[in-house]
Coordinates of C-alpha atoms in Angstrom, one line a residue:
X1 CA -103.4 102.8 -78.7
X2 CA -101.7 102.4 -81.9
X3 CA -101.7 99.0 -84.6
X4 CA -99.2 97.0 -86.4
X5 CA -100.0 99.4 -89.6
X6 CA -97.8 96.4 -91.5
X7 CA -100.8 94.1 -90.2
X8 CA -103.8 96.4 -91.7
X9 CA -102.2 96.6 -94.9
X10 CA -103.6 94.0 -97.7
X11 CA -102.3 92.6 -100.6
X12 CA -104.9 92.1 -102.9
X13 CA -107.8 94.4 -103.6
X14 CA -111.2 93.5 -102.1
X15 CA -114.5 93.4 -103.5
X16 CA -118.1 93.5 -102.4
X17 CA -120.0 90.8 -105.3
X18 CA -122.5 88.2 -105.2
X19 CA -121.1 84.4 -106.1
X20 CA -122.6 80.7 -106.8
X21 CA -119.6 79.0 -104.3
X22 CA -119.2 75.2 -104.0
X23 CA -117.5 74.0 -100.8
X24 CA -116.2 69.9 -99.8
X25 CA -114.3 70.4 -97.1
X26 CA -111.3 68.5 -96.7
X27 CA -109.7 66.5 -94.7
X28 CA -106.5 68.1 -92.8
X29 CA -104.0 65.4 -95.4
X30 CA -105.4 66.3 -98.1
X31 CA -105.6 69.3 -98.6
X32 CA -103.9 70.1 -102.4
X33 CA -105.7 69.9 -105.7
X34 CA -109.1 71.2 -105.9
X35 CA -109.7 69.6 -108.9
X36 CA -110.5 66.0 -107.2
X37 CA -112.7 67.6 -104.1
X38 CA -115.4 68.0 -107.5
X39 CA -114.7 65.0 -109.6
X40 CA -115.3 66.1 -112.8
X41 CA -111.2 65.6 -113.3
X42 CA -112.3 64.3 -117.4
X43 CA -113.0 68.1 -117.6
X44 CA -109.5 68.6 -117.3
X45 CA -108.1 68.4 -120.9
X46 CA -111.0 69.7 -122.5
X47 CA -110.7 73.2 -120.0
X48 CA -106.8 73.4 -121.2
X49 CA -107.9 73.3 -124.6
X50 CA -109.8 75.8 -124.6
X51 CA -107.7 78.3 -122.6
X52 CA -104.5 77.3 -125.1
X53 CA -106.5 78.1 -127.8
X54 CA -108.2 81.5 -125.6
X55 CA -104.9 83.0 -125.1
X56 CA -104.1 82.3 -128.9
X57 CA -107.7 83.5 -130.1
X58 CA -106.1 86.9 -128.2
X59 CA -102.6 86.6 -129.3
X60 CA -102.9 86.6 -132.7
X61 CA -106.1 89.6 -131.9
X62 CA -103.9 91.5 -131.5
X63 CA -101.6 91.1 -134.2
X64 CA -104.8 91.3 -136.2
X65 CA -105.7 94.7 -134.7
X66 CA -102.0 96.0 -135.2
X67 CA -103.3 95.5 -139.6
X68 CA -106.5 95.4 -139.9
X69 CA -109.2 97.0 -137.1
X70 CA -113.0 96.1 -139.0
X71 CA -111.9 92.4 -139.0
X72 CA -110.0 92.9 -135.9
X73 CA -113.7 93.7 -134.6
X74 CA -115.7 91.0 -136.0
X75 CA -113.3 88.5 -134.5
X76 CA -113.6 90.2 -130.9
X77 CA -118.1 90.5 -131.8
X78 CA -117.8 86.3 -132.9
X79 CA -114.8 85.1 -129.5
X80 CA -117.7 87.5 -127.6
X81 CA -120.3 86.0 -128.6
X82 CA -119.2 81.5 -128.9
X83 CA -118.0 83.0 -124.5
X84 CA -121.6 83.5 -124.2
X85 CA -122.7 80.7 -125.8
X86 CA -119.8 78.4 -124.1
X87 CA -121.0 80.0 -120.6
X88 CA -125.5 79.2 -121.2
X89 CA -125.0 75.8 -122.2
X90 CA -121.9 75.2 -118.7
X91 CA -124.6 77.4 -116.4
X92 CA -127.9 75.1 -118.1
X93 CA -125.5 72.2 -117.7
X94 CA -125.3 73.1 -114.0
X95 CA -126.9 75.2 -112.1
X96 CA -125.9 76.5 -108.9
X97 CA -128.9 76.2 -106.5
X98 CA -130.2 79.8 -105.2
X99 CA -129.0 78.9 -102.0
X100 CA -125.4 78.5 -103.5
X101 CA -125.7 82.3 -104.0
X102 CA -123.8 84.0 -101.5
X103 CA -122.9 87.4 -100.8
X104 CA -119.3 87.6 -100.6
X105 CA -116.1 89.1 -100.8
X106 CA -113.4 88.6 -103.2
X107 CA -109.6 88.3 -103.6
X108 CA -106.8 87.4 -105.0
X109 CA -105.7 85.7 -101.7
X110 CA -108.9 84.5 -100.3
X111 CA -112.6 84.8 -100.0
X112 CA -115.1 85.5 -96.7
X113 CA -118.8 84.4 -97.2
X114 CA -121.7 83.4 -94.7
X115 CA -122.1 80.3 -93.4
X116 CA -123.5 78.2 -91.0
X117 CA -122.6 75.2 -91.3
X118 CA -120.6 73.7 -87.9
X119 CA -117.8 71.4 -89.7
X120 CA -115.8 75.3 -91.4
X121 CA -113.9 75.7 -88.6
X122 CA -110.8 77.7 -87.6
X123 CA -107.7 75.7 -90.3
X124 CA -109.2 73.8 -91.6
X125 CA -109.1 73.7 -95.1
X126 CA -112.1 73.7 -97.6
X127 CA -111.9 72.7 -101.4
X128 CA -114.3 76.1 -102.9
X129 CA -115.5 75.9 -106.7
X130 CA -116.4 79.8 -107.2
X131 CA -119.4 81.1 -110.3
X132 CA -118.3 84.0 -110.7
X133 CA -120.9 86.2 -113.1
X134 CA -121.9 88.2 -115.1
X135 CA -118.9 86.0 -116.7
X136 CA -119.2 82.7 -114.8
X137 CA -116.0 82.1 -114.5
X138 CA -115.6 79.1 -112.2
X139 CA -111.9 79.4 -110.7
X140 CA -111.4 76.2 -108.5
X141 CA -109.4 77.0 -104.8
X142 CA -108.1 75.2 -101.7
X143 CA -108.3 77.3 -99.2
X144 CA -107.9 77.1 -95.2
X145 CA -110.1 79.4 -92.9
X146 CA -108.3 81.8 -91.4
X147 CA -110.9 83.4 -89.5
X148 CA -114.9 83.6 -87.9
X149 CA -116.7 86.5 -87.4
X150 CA -119.7 87.7 -87.2
X151 CA -122.0 90.6 -88.8
X152 CA -124.6 92.0 -89.4
X153 CA -125.8 88.7 -87.1
X154 CA -124.8 86.3 -90.1
X155 CA -121.1 84.5 -89.5
X156 CA -118.8 84.8 -91.6
X157 CA -116.4 82.8 -92.9
X158 CA -112.6 84.3 -93.5
X159 CA -110.7 81.9 -95.9
X160 CA -107.1 82.4 -97.6
X161 CA -106.6 80.6 -101.1
X162 CA -103.5 78.1 -100.2
X163 CA -104.1 76.1 -103.6
X164 CA -105.0 78.6 -106.8
X165 CA -103.5 77.8 -110.2
X166 CA -102.1 80.9 -112.6
X167 CA -105.5 80.3 -114.4
X168 CA -107.6 81.1 -112.0
X169 CA -105.8 83.1 -110.6
X170 CA -105.9 85.1 -113.6
X171 CA -109.7 84.3 -113.7
X172 CA -110.2 86.1 -110.7
X173 CA -108.1 89.0 -110.9
X174 CA -110.1 90.1 -114.0
X175 CA -113.5 89.6 -112.6
X176 CA -111.8 91.9 -110.0
X177 CA -111.0 94.1 -112.8
X178 CA -114.5 93.8 -114.9
X179 CA -116.5 94.6 -111.5
X180 CA -114.0 97.5 -110.9
X181 CA -114.7 98.7 -113.8
X182 CA -118.6 98.8 -113.7
X183 CA -118.5 99.5 -110.4
X184 CA -116.7 103.4 -112.4
X185 CA -119.0 102.9 -115.3
X186 CA -122.5 103.2 -112.6
X187 CA -124.2 106.6 -112.8
X188 CA -123.3 108.9 -109.8
X189 CA -126.7 109.0 -107.0
X190 CA -127.9 112.0 -105.1

């Protein structure tokens, strides 16, 4: 039996990770905006401003590094400290419950996770808010359930992102890259 290699080819690198998931099933005619599902649109302008400032700081740090390496390293440390404090504050304000943390398979194209929720069926659209440790970034997406499988006695829901803005795609991409780096840095075990 031969398989079609184009069907087996994957567009994104996938990682097996552990993530916090907030899942909201959507009505079939309402699957365009994940922000509406989580009812915290009042934070959207602040989050957009924070992203803009973060990009501005990163570009200025790159320019500063060319002229003054020591000062640039100090500013990077301050930036990392502020990021860490912000993640701690955000996590303390909205902590996920233990049952909201799941083993997942994640890529820029979608996410798979275990769930016994009978409302999660093939072709259903869901809004997702993911919490990805250790950075605790929270990308959001609308995904369509493309299949359901059974592995090791667990029901796995496989999704494909249908709505994912560029900033959230970059958060997932950076998370996947950092996960790869951490895996390479772990000492080899015999």
